């Protein structure tokens, strides 16, 4: 297995990603949209999720496909980013047909970034406009780091961000991940240099420093984030995707397996103060997939995407926490 040509979720053909952010707000939104509606499901393992329209992704629900998925900052305010994406889809004539009506279906999830030093005293919720701008920005090439839903993200010890990674499997199918990493836990080991996800790194994609040679890792509870703000400013939200054909129930199993990637890259993970959530989707443009292998690959690309998010984060005015690049300059 090797990374795809872009090492992004858009190595899954037919997917586009759009980002929009407000540097003063220190927040933003990210959308994944397909050339056609796609089958998707979801699994939540964090204790404090914030979601929109995720119930319809359960395997027993009648909706067969959705038009887009949204990741956003802003806590509950950020759920309105989905409305902006709905506006864009409606303008483009897309949506679930009910007689002459077309209803765009856009599930989404949010992370909490309301206390990160950005200006939050708005008169009108900004997230609908951010969602529409992200939709209008959607393309196969996109930036990672301090962009989109990862703009205001923070890990325990440093800035988080938006990350992505991919793998091409032996049968030619592709698996990709997109993540906004804002966890309670740390993504780097004590000392701020080595990533917990280092054993899974490919092609020096987050610095090539290798695993931490120290033992007894994972015991430290140090957190610059807790010292700077509320311990509830958290959540890792992600999307994993493949072009292999899967049922909605199989997509849910892929989402479950992908959560292992959060646990491999973040210590601790899935806490009561996180809203950890993974969407899984298929564009179904290739033959039936190997669910066990795709689930394993999804966990690997998600772990790598989390580390890439932190590695690519860039400094901004009024930051509460440093970037990995600043700490390791």
PDB file of C-alpha atoms in Angstrom:
ATOM      1  CA  UNK A   1       0.000   0.000   0.000  1.00  0.00           C
ATOM      2  CA  UNK A   2       1.268   3.452  -0.927  1.00  0.00           C
ATOM      3  CA  UNK A   3      -0.127   6.992  -0.573  1.00  0.00           C
ATOM      4  CA  UNK A   4      -2.158   8.308  -3.474  1.00  0.00           C
ATOM      5  CA  UNK A   5      -0.691  10.968  -5.783  1.00  0.00           C
ATOM      6  CA  UNK A   6      -1.973  13.880  -3.679  1.00  0.00           C
ATOM      7  CA  UNK A   7      -1.903  12.116  -0.275  1.00  0.00           C
ATOM      8  CA  UNK A   8      -5.327  13.675   0.255  1.00  0.00           C
ATOM      9  CA  UNK A   9      -8.861  12.347   0.608  1.00  0.00           C
ATOM     10  CA  UNK A  10      -9.480  13.622  -2.931  1.00  0.00           C
ATOM     11  CA  UNK A  11      -7.311  10.778  -4.235  1.00  0.00           C
ATOM     12  CA  UNK A  12     -10.705   9.047  -4.027  1.00  0.00           C
ATOM     13  CA  UNK A  13     -11.913  10.016  -7.489  1.00  0.00           C
ATOM     14  CA  UNK A  14     -15.107  12.040  -7.622  1.00  0.00           C
ATOM     15  CA  UNK A  15     -14.589  13.875  -4.310  1.00  0.00           C
ATOM     16  CA  UNK A  16     -13.821  17.547  -3.793  1.00  0.00           C
ATOM     17  CA  UNK A  17     -12.976  19.431  -0.593  1.00  0.00           C
ATOM     18  CA  UNK A  18     -13.634  23.089   0.137  1.00  0.00           C
ATOM     19  CA  UNK A  19     -12.372  25.231   2.996  1.00  0.00           C
ATOM     20  CA  UNK A  20     -13.384  28.638   4.292  1.00  0.00           C
ATOM     21  CA  UNK A  21     -12.071  30.420   7.347  1.00  0.00           C
ATOM     22  CA  UNK A  22     -12.107  33.765   9.142  1.00  0.00           C
ATOM     23  CA  UNK A  23      -8.734  34.624  10.679  1.00  0.00           C
ATOM     24  CA  UNK A  24     -10.270  37.132  13.114  1.00  0.00           C
ATOM     25  CA  UNK A  25     -12.897  34.621  14.192  1.00  0.00           C
ATOM     26  CA  UNK A  26     -10.213  31.891  14.386  1.00  0.00           C
ATOM     27  CA  UNK A  27     -12.655  29.365  13.016  1.00  0.00           C
ATOM     28  CA  UNK A  28     -13.898  27.940   9.759  1.00  0.00           C
ATOM     29  CA  UNK A  29     -15.708  25.199   7.892  1.00  0.00           C
ATOM     30  CA  UNK A  30     -14.806  22.348   5.556  1.00  0.00           C
ATOM     31  CA  UNK A  31     -17.022  20.438   3.132  1.00  0.00           C
ATOM     32  CA  UNK A  32     -16.612  17.175   1.230  1.00  0.00           C
ATOM     33  CA  UNK A  33     -18.847  17.018  -1.824  1.00  0.00           C
ATOM     34  CA  UNK A  34     -19.041  14.375  -4.536  1.00  0.00           C
ATOM     35  CA  UNK A  35     -19.654  14.566  -8.237  1.00  0.00           C
ATOM     36  CA  UNK A  36     -22.722  12.492  -7.365  1.00  0.00           C
ATOM     37  CA  UNK A  37     -24.490  11.602  -4.096  1.00  0.00           C
ATOM     38  CA  UNK A  38     -22.620   9.017  -2.035  1.00  0.00           C
ATOM     39  CA  UNK A  39     -23.452   6.323   0.501  1.00  0.00           C
ATOM     40  CA  UNK A  40     -22.292   7.226   4.010  1.00  0.00           C
ATOM     41  CA  UNK A  41     -22.594   6.286   7.660  1.00  0.00           C
ATOM     42  CA  UNK A  42     -21.142   7.490  10.966  1.00  0.00           C
ATOM     43  CA  UNK A  43     -19.881   6.326  14.345  1.00  0.00           C
ATOM     44  CA  UNK A  44     -19.456   8.447  17.484  1.00  0.00           C
ATOM     45  CA  UNK A  45     -17.069   7.500  20.298  1.00  0.00           C
ATOM     46  CA  UNK A  46     -16.593  10.814  22.100  1.00  0.00           C
ATOM     47  CA  UNK A  47     -18.696  11.868  25.055  1.00  0.00           C
ATOM     48  CA  UNK A  48     -19.707  15.324  23.790  1.00  0.00           C
ATOM     49  CA  UNK A  49     -20.674  15.259  20.090  1.00  0.00           C
ATOM     50  CA  UNK A  50     -22.414  17.978  18.128  1.00  0.00           C
ATOM     51  CA  UNK A  51     -24.111  16.843  14.919  1.00  0.00           C
ATOM     52  CA  UNK A  52     -26.721  17.519  12.257  1.00  0.00           C
ATOM     53  CA  UNK A  53     -28.726  14.897  10.329  1.00  0.00           C
ATOM     54  CA  UNK A  54     -26.543  12.001  11.436  1.00  0.00           C
ATOM     55  CA  UNK A  55     -29.518   9.800  12.376  1.00  0.00           C
ATOM     56  CA  UNK A  56     -30.349   9.338   8.693  1.00  0.00           C
ATOM     57  CA  UNK A  57     -26.929   7.679   8.217  1.00  0.00           C
ATOM     58  CA  UNK A  58     -27.872   4.667  10.352  1.00  0.00           C
ATOM     59  CA  UNK A  59     -28.014   1.461   8.272  1.00  0.00           C
ATOM     60  CA  UNK A  60     -31.724   0.968   8.987  1.00  0.00           C
ATOM     61  CA  UNK A  61     -32.752   4.435   7.767  1.00  0.00           C
ATOM     62  CA  UNK A  62     -34.274   4.826   4.302  1.00  0.00           C
ATOM     63  CA  UNK A  63     -31.965   7.502   2.898  1.00  0.00           C
ATOM     64  CA  UNK A  64     -29.593   5.756   0.507  1.00  0.00           C
ATOM     65  CA  UNK A  65     -27.166   8.604  -0.237  1.00  0.00           C
ATOM     66  CA  UNK A  66     -26.272  12.151   0.795  1.00  0.00           C
ATOM     67  CA  UNK A  67     -24.922  15.110  -1.159  1.00  0.00           C
ATOM     68  CA  UNK A  68     -22.133  16.382   1.106  1.00  0.00           C
ATOM     69  CA  UNK A  69     -20.576  16.135   4.573  1.00  0.00           C
ATOM     70  CA  UNK A  70     -19.487  19.123   6.660  1.00  0.00           C
ATOM     71  CA  UNK A  71     -16.905  19.593   9.409  1.00  0.00           C
ATOM     72  CA  UNK A  72     -17.008  22.928  11.207  1.00  0.00           C
ATOM     73  CA  UNK A  73     -15.737  24.898  14.141  1.00  0.00           C
ATOM     74  CA  UNK A  74     -18.090  27.002  16.224  1.00  0.00           C
ATOM     75  CA  UNK A  75     -19.726  24.427  18.495  1.00  0.00           C
ATOM     76  CA  UNK A  76     -23.503  24.427  17.960  1.00  0.00           C
ATOM     77  CA  UNK A  77     -23.288  27.671  15.972  1.00  0.00           C
ATOM     78  CA  UNK A  78     -21.118  25.833  13.456  1.00  0.00           C
ATOM     79  CA  UNK A  79     -23.903  23.432  12.532  1.00  0.00           C
ATOM     80  CA  UNK A  80     -25.291  26.289  10.453  1.00  0.00           C
ATOM     81  CA  UNK A  81     -22.386  25.757   8.028  1.00  0.00           C
ATOM     82  CA  UNK A  82     -24.455  22.845   6.710  1.00  0.00           C
ATOM     83  CA  UNK A  83     -27.182  25.322   5.756  1.00  0.00           C
ATOM     84  CA  UNK A  84     -24.726  27.270   3.625  1.00  0.00           C
ATOM     85  CA  UNK A  85     -23.740  24.083   1.824  1.00  0.00           C
ATOM     86  CA  UNK A  86     -27.425  23.259   1.325  1.00  0.00           C
ATOM     87  CA  UNK A  87     -27.865  26.697  -0.276  1.00  0.00           C
ATOM     88  CA  UNK A  88     -25.040  26.000  -2.717  1.00  0.00           C
ATOM     89  CA  UNK A  89     -26.303  22.545  -3.612  1.00  0.00           C
ATOM     90  CA  UNK A  90     -29.828  23.853  -4.142  1.00  0.00           C
ATOM     91  CA  UNK A  91     -28.533  26.575  -6.471  1.00  0.00           C
ATOM     92  CA  UNK A  92     -26.779  23.839  -8.458  1.00  0.00           C
ATOM     93  CA  UNK A  93     -29.991  21.824  -8.705  1.00  0.00           C
ATOM     94  CA  UNK A  94     -28.820  18.995  -6.490  1.00  0.00           C
ATOM     95  CA  UNK A  95     -30.718  17.143  -3.801  1.00  0.00           C
ATOM     96  CA  UNK A  96     -33.002  14.243  -2.955  1.00  0.00           C
ATOM     97  CA  UNK A  97     -36.003  14.392  -5.268  1.00  0.00           C
ATOM     98  CA  UNK A  98     -39.463  14.398  -3.683  1.00  0.00           C
ATOM     99  CA  UNK A  99     -41.808  15.075  -6.570  1.00  0.00           C
ATOM    100  CA  UNK A 100     -40.768  18.427  -8.047  1.00  0.00           C
ATOM    101  CA  UNK A 101     -38.809  19.359  -4.880  1.00  0.00           C
ATOM    102  CA  UNK A 102     -35.102  18.677  -4.421  1.00  0.00           C
ATOM    103  CA  UNK A 103     -33.765  18.515  -0.868  1.00  0.00           C
ATOM    104  CA  UNK A 104     -29.970  18.547  -0.420  1.00  0.00           C
ATOM    105  CA  UNK A 105     -28.946  16.180   2.379  1.00  0.00           C
ATOM    106  CA  UNK A 106     -25.901  17.439   4.271  1.00  0.00           C
ATOM    107  CA  UNK A 107     -24.983  15.801   7.593  1.00  0.00           C
ATOM    108  CA  UNK A 108     -22.335  17.588   9.633  1.00  0.00           C
ATOM    109  CA  UNK A 109     -20.344  17.645  12.848  1.00  0.00           C
ATOM    110  CA  UNK A 110     -18.710  20.414  14.868  1.00  0.00           C
ATOM    111  CA  UNK A 111     -15.813  20.976  17.211  1.00  0.00           C
ATOM    112  CA  UNK A 112     -15.614  23.482  20.064  1.00  0.00           C
ATOM    113  CA  UNK A 113     -13.313  26.439  19.358  1.00  0.00           C
ATOM    114  CA  UNK A 114     -15.200  29.291  21.027  1.00  0.00           C
ATOM    115  CA  UNK A 115     -12.483  30.123  23.595  1.00  0.00           C
ATOM    116  CA  UNK A 116      -9.396  30.041  21.381  1.00  0.00           C
ATOM    117  CA  UNK A 117      -8.586  33.767  21.294  1.00  0.00           C
ATOM    118  CA  UNK A 118     -10.662  34.643  18.243  1.00  0.00           C
ATOM    119  CA  UNK A 119     -13.266  37.399  18.074  1.00  0.00           C
ATOM    120  CA  UNK A 120     -16.609  35.700  18.756  1.00  0.00           C
ATOM    121  CA  UNK A 121     -18.844  38.742  19.423  1.00  0.00           C
ATOM    122  CA  UNK A 122     -20.783  38.479  16.167  1.00  0.00           C
ATOM    123  CA  UNK A 123     -24.221  39.981  15.557  1.00  0.00           C
ATOM    124  CA  UNK A 124     -25.129  37.354  12.969  1.00  0.00           C
ATOM    125  CA  UNK A 125     -24.018  33.739  12.990  1.00  0.00           C
ATOM    126  CA  UNK A 126     -21.099  33.623  10.504  1.00  0.00           C
ATOM    127  CA  UNK A 127     -21.133  29.890   9.853  1.00  0.00           C
ATOM    128  CA  UNK A 128     -23.816  29.767   7.163  1.00  0.00           C
ATOM    129  CA  UNK A 129     -21.683  32.096   5.034  1.00  0.00           C
ATOM    130  CA  UNK A 130     -18.551  30.066   5.825  1.00  0.00           C
ATOM    131  CA  UNK A 131     -20.323  26.880   4.751  1.00  0.00           C
ATOM    132  CA  UNK A 132     -21.392  28.443   1.450  1.00  0.00           C
ATOM    133  CA  UNK A 133     -17.881  29.796   0.854  1.00  0.00           C
ATOM    134  CA  UNK A 134     -16.405  26.359   1.558  1.00  0.00           C
ATOM    135  CA  UNK A 135     -18.829  24.776  -0.917  1.00  0.00           C
ATOM    136  CA  UNK A 136     -17.923  27.334  -3.588  1.00  0.00           C
ATOM    137  CA  UNK A 137     -14.221  26.598  -2.907  1.00  0.00           C
ATOM    138  CA  UNK A 138     -14.507  22.819  -3.335  1.00  0.00           C
ATOM    139  CA  UNK A 139     -11.748  21.318  -5.488  1.00  0.00           C
ATOM    140  CA  UNK A 140      -9.510  18.274  -5.707  1.00  0.00           C
ATOM    141  CA  UNK A 141      -6.522  20.274  -4.423  1.00  0.00           C
ATOM    142  CA  UNK A 142      -6.805  21.925  -1.019  1.00  0.00           C
ATOM    143  CA  UNK A 143      -4.630  23.127   1.832  1.00  0.00           C
ATOM    144  CA  UNK A 144      -4.169  21.465   5.214  1.00  0.00           C
ATOM    145  CA  UNK A 145      -3.102  22.912   8.567  1.00  0.00           C
ATOM    146  CA  UNK A 146      -4.639  26.141   9.850  1.00  0.00           C
ATOM    147  CA  UNK A 147      -7.534  26.200   7.386  1.00  0.00           C
ATOM    148  CA  UNK A 148     -11.221  25.325   7.250  1.00  0.00           C
ATOM    149  CA  UNK A 149     -12.618  23.493  10.242  1.00  0.00           C
ATOM    150  CA  UNK A 150      -9.071  23.215  11.609  1.00  0.00           C
ATOM    151  CA  UNK A 151      -8.463  26.982  11.735  1.00  0.00           C
ATOM    152  CA  UNK A 152      -9.027  27.319  15.476  1.00  0.00           C
ATOM    153  CA  UNK A 153      -8.228  23.757  16.514  1.00  0.00           C
ATOM    154  CA  UNK A 154      -5.941  23.054  19.481  1.00  0.00           C
ATOM    155  CA  UNK A 155      -4.446  19.863  20.881  1.00  0.00           C
ATOM    156  CA  UNK A 156      -3.327  19.470  24.488  1.00  0.00           C
ATOM    157  CA  UNK A 157       0.108  20.948  23.825  1.00  0.00           C
ATOM    158  CA  UNK A 158      -0.020  22.904  20.534  1.00  0.00           C
ATOM    159  CA  UNK A 159      -2.193  24.043  17.665  1.00  0.00           C
ATOM    160  CA  UNK A 160      -4.226  21.408  15.878  1.00  0.00           C
ATOM    161  CA  UNK A 161      -5.566  21.791  12.383  1.00  0.00           C
ATOM    162  CA  UNK A 162      -7.024  20.168   9.285  1.00  0.00           C
ATOM    163  CA  UNK A 163      -5.245  17.077   7.991  1.00  0.00           C
ATOM    164  CA  UNK A 164      -5.608  14.538   5.212  1.00  0.00           C
ATOM    165  CA  UNK A 165      -3.896  11.397   3.931  1.00  0.00           C
ATOM    166  CA  UNK A 166      -4.554   8.490   1.569  1.00  0.00           C
ATOM    167  CA  UNK A 167      -3.585   4.925   0.666  1.00  0.00           C
ATOM    168  CA  UNK A 168      -3.958   2.940  -2.551  1.00  0.00           C
ATOM    169  CA  UNK A 169      -4.771  -0.696  -1.755  1.00  0.00           C
ATOM    170  CA  UNK A 170      -3.457  -3.768  -3.610  1.00  0.00           C
ATOM    171  CA  UNK A 171      -6.719  -4.138  -5.546  1.00  0.00           C
ATOM    172  CA  UNK A 172      -6.407  -0.570  -6.876  1.00  0.00           C
ATOM    173  CA  UNK A 173      -9.067   0.954  -4.635  1.00  0.00           C
ATOM    174  CA  UNK A 174      -8.241   4.064  -2.608  1.00  0.00           C
ATOM    175  CA  UNK A 175      -8.908   5.018   1.009  1.00  0.00           C
ATOM    176  CA  UNK A 176      -8.553   8.600   2.245  1.00  0.00           C
ATOM    177  CA  UNK A 177      -9.115  10.567   5.429  1.00  0.00           C
ATOM    178  CA  UNK A 178      -9.897  14.178   6.272  1.00  0.00           C
ATOM    179  CA  UNK A 179      -9.796  15.349   9.900  1.00  0.00           C
ATOM    180  CA  UNK A 180     -10.164  18.446  12.030  1.00  0.00           C
ATOM    181  CA  UNK A 181      -7.980  17.640  15.042  1.00  0.00           C
ATOM    182  CA  UNK A 182      -8.936  19.500  18.232  1.00  0.00           C
ATOM    183  CA  UNK A 183      -8.593  16.832  20.944  1.00  0.00           C
ATOM    184  CA  UNK A 184      -8.325  16.845  24.731  1.00  0.00           C
ATOM    185  CA  UNK A 185      -5.237  14.704  24.282  1.00  0.00           C
ATOM    186  CA  UNK A 186      -1.747  15.263  22.934  1.00  0.00           C
ATOM    187  CA  UNK A 187      -0.699  14.346  19.400  1.00  0.00           C
ATOM    188  CA  UNK A 188       3.006  14.514  20.289  1.00  0.00           C
ATOM    189  CA  UNK A 189       4.935  12.750  23.038  1.00  0.00           C
ATOM    190  CA  UNK A 190       6.514  14.699  25.934  1.00  0.00           C
ATOM    191  CA  UNK A 191       9.086  17.062  24.482  1.00  0.00           C
ATOM    192  CA  UNK A 192       6.787  18.155  21.614  1.00  0.00           C
ATOM    193  CA  UNK A 193       8.872  16.637  18.784  1.00  0.00           C
ATOM    194  CA  UNK A 194       7.762  13.069  18.131  1.00  0.00           C
ATOM    195  CA  UNK A 195       4.257  12.166  16.987  1.00  0.00           C
ATOM    196  CA  UNK A 196       2.332   9.298  18.537  1.00  0.00           C
ATOM    197  CA  UNK A 197       1.411   8.364  14.952  1.00  0.00           C
ATOM    198  CA  UNK A 198       5.097   8.122  13.932  1.00  0.00           C
ATOM    199  CA  UNK A 199       5.061   4.315  13.419  1.00  0.00           C
ATOM    200  CA  UNK A 200       2.522   4.817  10.629  1.00  0.00           C
ATOM    201  CA  UNK A 201       4.222   7.754   8.864  1.00  0.00           C
ATOM    202  CA  UNK A 202       4.935   7.395   5.135  1.00  0.00           C
ATOM    203  CA  UNK A 203       7.418   9.364   3.024  1.00  0.00           C
ATOM    204  CA  UNK A 204       8.359  11.747   5.880  1.00  0.00           C
ATOM    205  CA  UNK A 205       4.910  13.342   5.602  1.00  0.00           C
ATOM    206  CA  UNK A 206       5.132  14.848   9.090  1.00  0.00           C
ATOM    207  CA  UNK A 207       8.824  15.430   9.453  1.00  0.00           C
ATOM    208  CA  UNK A 208      10.312  11.953   9.460  1.00  0.00           C
ATOM    209  CA  UNK A 209      11.560  12.129  13.049  1.00  0.00           C
ATOM    210  CA  UNK A 210      10.487   8.582  13.810  1.00  0.00           C
ATOM    211  CA  UNK A 211       8.969   7.172  16.989  1.00  0.00           C
ATOM    212  CA  UNK A 212       9.981   8.540  20.379  1.00  0.00           C
ATOM    213  CA  UNK A 213      12.695   6.217  21.768  1.00  0.00           C
ATOM    214  CA  UNK A 214      11.506   6.821  25.334  1.00  0.00           C
ATOM    215  CA  UNK A 215       9.463   4.242  27.219  1.00  0.00           C
ATOM    216  CA  UNK A 216       6.417   4.631  29.494  1.00  0.00           C
ATOM    217  CA  UNK A 217       4.760   7.001  27.045  1.00  0.00           C
ATOM    218  CA  UNK A 218       1.153   8.037  27.488  1.00  0.00           C
ATOM    219  CA  UNK A 219       1.359   8.664  31.239  1.00  0.00           C
ATOM    220  CA  UNK A 220       1.768  12.438  31.092  1.00  0.00           C
ATOM    221  CA  UNK A 221      -1.379  14.512  31.585  1.00  0.00           C
ATOM    222  CA  UNK A 222       0.332  17.822  30.807  1.00  0.00           C
ATOM    223  CA  UNK A 223      -1.873  20.187  28.828  1.00  0.00           C
ATOM    224  CA  UNK A 224      -1.103  23.737  27.809  1.00  0.00           C
ATOM    225  CA  UNK A 225      -4.699  23.923  26.560  1.00  0.00           C
ATOM    226  CA  UNK A 226      -6.184  23.216  29.987  1.00  0.00           C
ATOM    227  CA  UNK A 227      -3.902  25.876  31.473  1.00  0.00           C
ATOM    228  CA  UNK A 228      -5.042  28.404  28.865  1.00  0.00           C
ATOM    229  CA  UNK A 229      -8.802  27.773  28.808  1.00  0.00           C
ATOM    230  CA  UNK A 230     -11.707  25.481  29.637  1.00  0.00           C
ATOM    231  CA  UNK A 231     -10.986  21.728  29.517  1.00  0.00           C
ATOM    232  CA  UNK A 232     -14.108  21.365  27.337  1.00  0.00           C
ATOM    233  CA  UNK A 233     -12.572  23.031  24.245  1.00  0.00           C
ATOM    234  CA  UNK A 234     -12.217  19.798  22.272  1.00  0.00           C
ATOM    235  CA  UNK A 235     -13.215  17.178  19.670  1.00  0.00           C
ATOM    236  CA  UNK A 236     -11.708  15.342  16.715  1.00  0.00           C
ATOM    237  CA  UNK A 237     -14.082  15.022  13.765  1.00  0.00           C
ATOM    238  CA  UNK A 238     -13.178  13.108  10.620  1.00  0.00           C
ATOM    239  CA  UNK A 239     -14.312  11.713   7.292  1.00  0.00           C
ATOM    240  CA  UNK A 240     -12.872   8.561   5.732  1.00  0.00           C
ATOM    241  CA  UNK A 241     -13.677   7.675   2.146  1.00  0.00           C
ATOM    242  CA  UNK A 242     -13.177   4.936  -0.416  1.00  0.00           C
ATOM    243  CA  UNK A 243     -14.115   4.249  -4.016  1.00  0.00           C
ATOM    244  CA  UNK A 244     -14.719   0.543  -3.308  1.00  0.00           C
ATOM    245  CA  UNK A 245     -18.381  -0.412  -3.298  1.00  0.00           C
ATOM    246  CA  UNK A 246     -19.804  -0.804   0.220  1.00  0.00           C
ATOM    247  CA  UNK A 247     -23.281  -0.933   1.752  1.00  0.00           C
ATOM    248  CA  UNK A 248     -24.350   1.636   4.309  1.00  0.00           C
ATOM    249  CA  UNK A 249     -23.880  -0.983   7.052  1.00  0.00           C
ATOM    250  CA  UNK A 250     -20.355  -1.670   5.786  1.00  0.00           C
ATOM    251  CA  UNK A 251     -19.633   2.049   5.794  1.00  0.00           C
ATOM    252  CA  UNK A 252     -20.599   2.096   9.457  1.00  0.00           C
ATOM    253  CA  UNK A 253     -18.109  -0.715  10.155  1.00  0.00           C
ATOM    254  CA  UNK A 254     -15.414   1.309   8.370  1.00  0.00           C
ATOM    255  CA  UNK A 255     -16.244   4.304  10.585  1.00  0.00           C
ATOM    256  CA  UNK A 256     -15.929   2.127  13.691  1.00  0.00           C
ATOM    257  CA  UNK A 257     -12.550   0.771  12.577  1.00  0.00           C
ATOM    258  CA  UNK A 258     -11.270   4.211  11.627  1.00  0.00           C
ATOM    259  CA  UNK A 259     -11.619   5.382  15.234  1.00  0.00           C
ATOM    260  CA  UNK A 260      -8.532   3.272  15.973  1.00  0.00           C
ATOM    261  CA  UNK A 261      -6.625   5.930  14.057  1.00  0.00           C
ATOM    262  CA  UNK A 262      -7.685   8.573  16.570  1.00  0.00           C
ATOM    263  CA  UNK A 263      -6.494   6.336  19.395  1.00  0.00           C
ATOM    264  CA  UNK A 264      -3.150   5.695  17.688  1.00  0.00           C
ATOM    265  CA  UNK A 265      -2.490   9.390  17.063  1.00  0.00           C
ATOM    266  CA  UNK A 266      -3.964  11.028  20.174  1.00  0.00           C
ATOM    267  CA  UNK A 267      -3.386  10.291  23.876  1.00  0.00           C
ATOM    268  CA  UNK A 268      -5.866  10.153  25.507  1.00  0.00           C
ATOM    269  CA  UNK A 269      -8.682   9.765  22.966  1.00  0.00           C
ATOM    270  CA  UNK A 270     -12.481   9.422  23.117  1.00  0.00           C
ATOM    271  CA  UNK A 271     -12.745  11.204  26.463  1.00  0.00           C
ATOM    272  CA  UNK A 272     -15.983  12.508  28.017  1.00  0.00           C
ATOM    273  CA  UNK A 273     -14.936  16.020  26.918  1.00  0.00           C
ATOM    274  CA  UNK A 274     -14.332  15.027  23.275  1.00  0.00           C
ATOM    275  CA  UNK A 275     -17.027  14.602  20.643  1.00  0.00           C
ATOM    276  CA  UNK A 276     -14.941  12.213  18.555  1.00  0.00           C
ATOM    277  CA  UNK A 277     -16.855  11.248  15.413  1.00  0.00           C
ATOM    278  CA  UNK A 278     -15.987   9.588  12.105  1.00  0.00           C
ATOM    279  CA  UNK A 279     -18.074   9.644   8.940  1.00  0.00           C
ATOM    280  CA  UNK A 280     -17.344   6.947   6.349  1.00  0.00           C
ATOM    281  CA  UNK A 281     -18.417   7.238   2.724  1.00  0.00           C
ATOM    282  CA  UNK A 282     -18.072   5.410  -0.559  1.00  0.00           C
ATOM    283  CA  UNK A 283     -18.318   6.758  -4.080  1.00  0.00           C
ATOM    284  CA  UNK A 284     -18.814   3.122  -5.197  1.00  0.00           C
ATOM    285  CA  UNK A 285     -17.009   3.540  -8.502  1.00  0.00           C
ATOM    286  CA  UNK A 286     -15.005   0.314  -8.059  1.00  0.00           C
ATOM    287  CA  UNK A 287     -16.054  -3.291  -7.301  1.00  0.00           C
ATOM    288  CA  UNK A 288     -17.093  -4.591  -3.890  1.00  0.00           C
ATOM    289  CA  UNK A 289     -14.458  -3.814  -1.297  1.00  0.00           C
ATOM    290  CA  UNK A 290     -12.744  -5.909   1.356  1.00  0.00           C
ATOM    291  CA  UNK A 291     -14.338  -4.441   4.486  1.00  0.00           C
ATOM    292  CA  UNK A 292     -11.634  -5.683   6.866  1.00  0.00           C
ATOM    293  CA  UNK A 293      -8.798  -4.288   4.747  1.00  0.00           C
ATOM    294  CA  UNK A 294     -10.552  -0.981   4.089  1.00  0.00           C
ATOM    295  CA  UNK A 295     -11.268  -0.556   7.797  1.00  0.00           C
ATOM    296  CA  UNK A 296      -7.616  -1.199   8.619  1.00  0.00           C
ATOM    297  CA  UNK A 297      -6.481   1.248   5.944  1.00  0.00           C
ATOM    298  CA  UNK A 298      -8.968   3.851   7.211  1.00  0.00           C
ATOM    299  CA  UNK A 299      -7.438   3.668  10.694  1.00  0.00           C
ATOM    300  CA  UNK A 300      -3.948   4.150   9.240  1.00  0.00           C
ATOM    301  CA  UNK A 301      -4.828   7.122   7.033  1.00  0.00           C
ATOM    302  CA  UNK A 302      -6.729   8.790   9.865  1.00  0.00           C
ATOM    303  CA  UNK A 303      -3.768   8.465  12.268  1.00  0.00           C
ATOM    304  CA  UNK A 304      -1.487   9.956   9.625  1.00  0.00           C
ATOM    305  CA  UNK A 305      -3.968  12.737   8.804  1.00  0.00           C
ATOM    306  CA  UNK A 306      -4.093  13.814  12.460  1.00  0.00           C
ATOM    307  CA  UNK A 307      -0.310  14.104  12.648  1.00  0.00           C
ATOM    308  CA  UNK A 308      -0.227  15.946   9.308  1.00  0.00           C
ATOM    309  CA  UNK A 309      -2.809  18.421  10.628  1.00  0.00           C
ATOM    310  CA  UNK A 310      -0.596  19.357  13.566  1.00  0.00           C
ATOM    311  CA  UNK A 311       2.613  19.315  11.519  1.00  0.00           C
ATOM    312  CA  UNK A 312       1.109  21.722   8.947  1.00  0.00           C
ATOM    313  CA  UNK A 313      -0.428  24.174  11.444  1.00  0.00           C
ATOM    314  CA  UNK A 314       0.832  27.750  11.058  1.00  0.00           C
ATOM    315  CA  UNK A 315       1.052  30.622  13.573  1.00  0.00           C
ATOM    316  CA  UNK A 316      -1.588  33.341  13.619  1.00  0.00           C
ATOM    317  CA  UNK A 317      -2.063  36.560  15.637  1.00  0.00           C
ATOM    318  CA  UNK A 318      -3.365  36.082  19.200  1.00  0.00           C
ATOM    319  CA  UNK A 319      -2.684  32.336  19.248  1.00  0.00           C
ATOM    320  CA  UNK A 320      -3.092  30.757  22.669  1.00  0.00           C
ATOM    321  CA  UNK A 321      -0.770  27.839  21.888  1.00  0.00           C
ATOM    322  CA  UNK A 322       2.376  27.438  19.756  1.00  0.00           C
ATOM    323  CA  UNK A 323       2.609  25.443  16.530  1.00  0.00           C
ATOM    324  CA  UNK A 324       4.692  22.276  16.122  1.00  0.00           C
ATOM    325  CA  UNK A 325       6.819  24.166  13.601  1.00  0.00           C
ATOM    326  CA  UNK A 326       7.551  26.924  16.114  1.00  0.00           C
ATOM    327  CA  UNK A 327       8.441  24.518  18.906  1.00  0.00           C
ATOM    328  CA  UNK A 328      10.748  22.577  16.583  1.00  0.00           C
ATOM    329  CA  UNK A 329      12.321  25.428  14.638  1.00  0.00           C
TER     330      UNK A 329
END
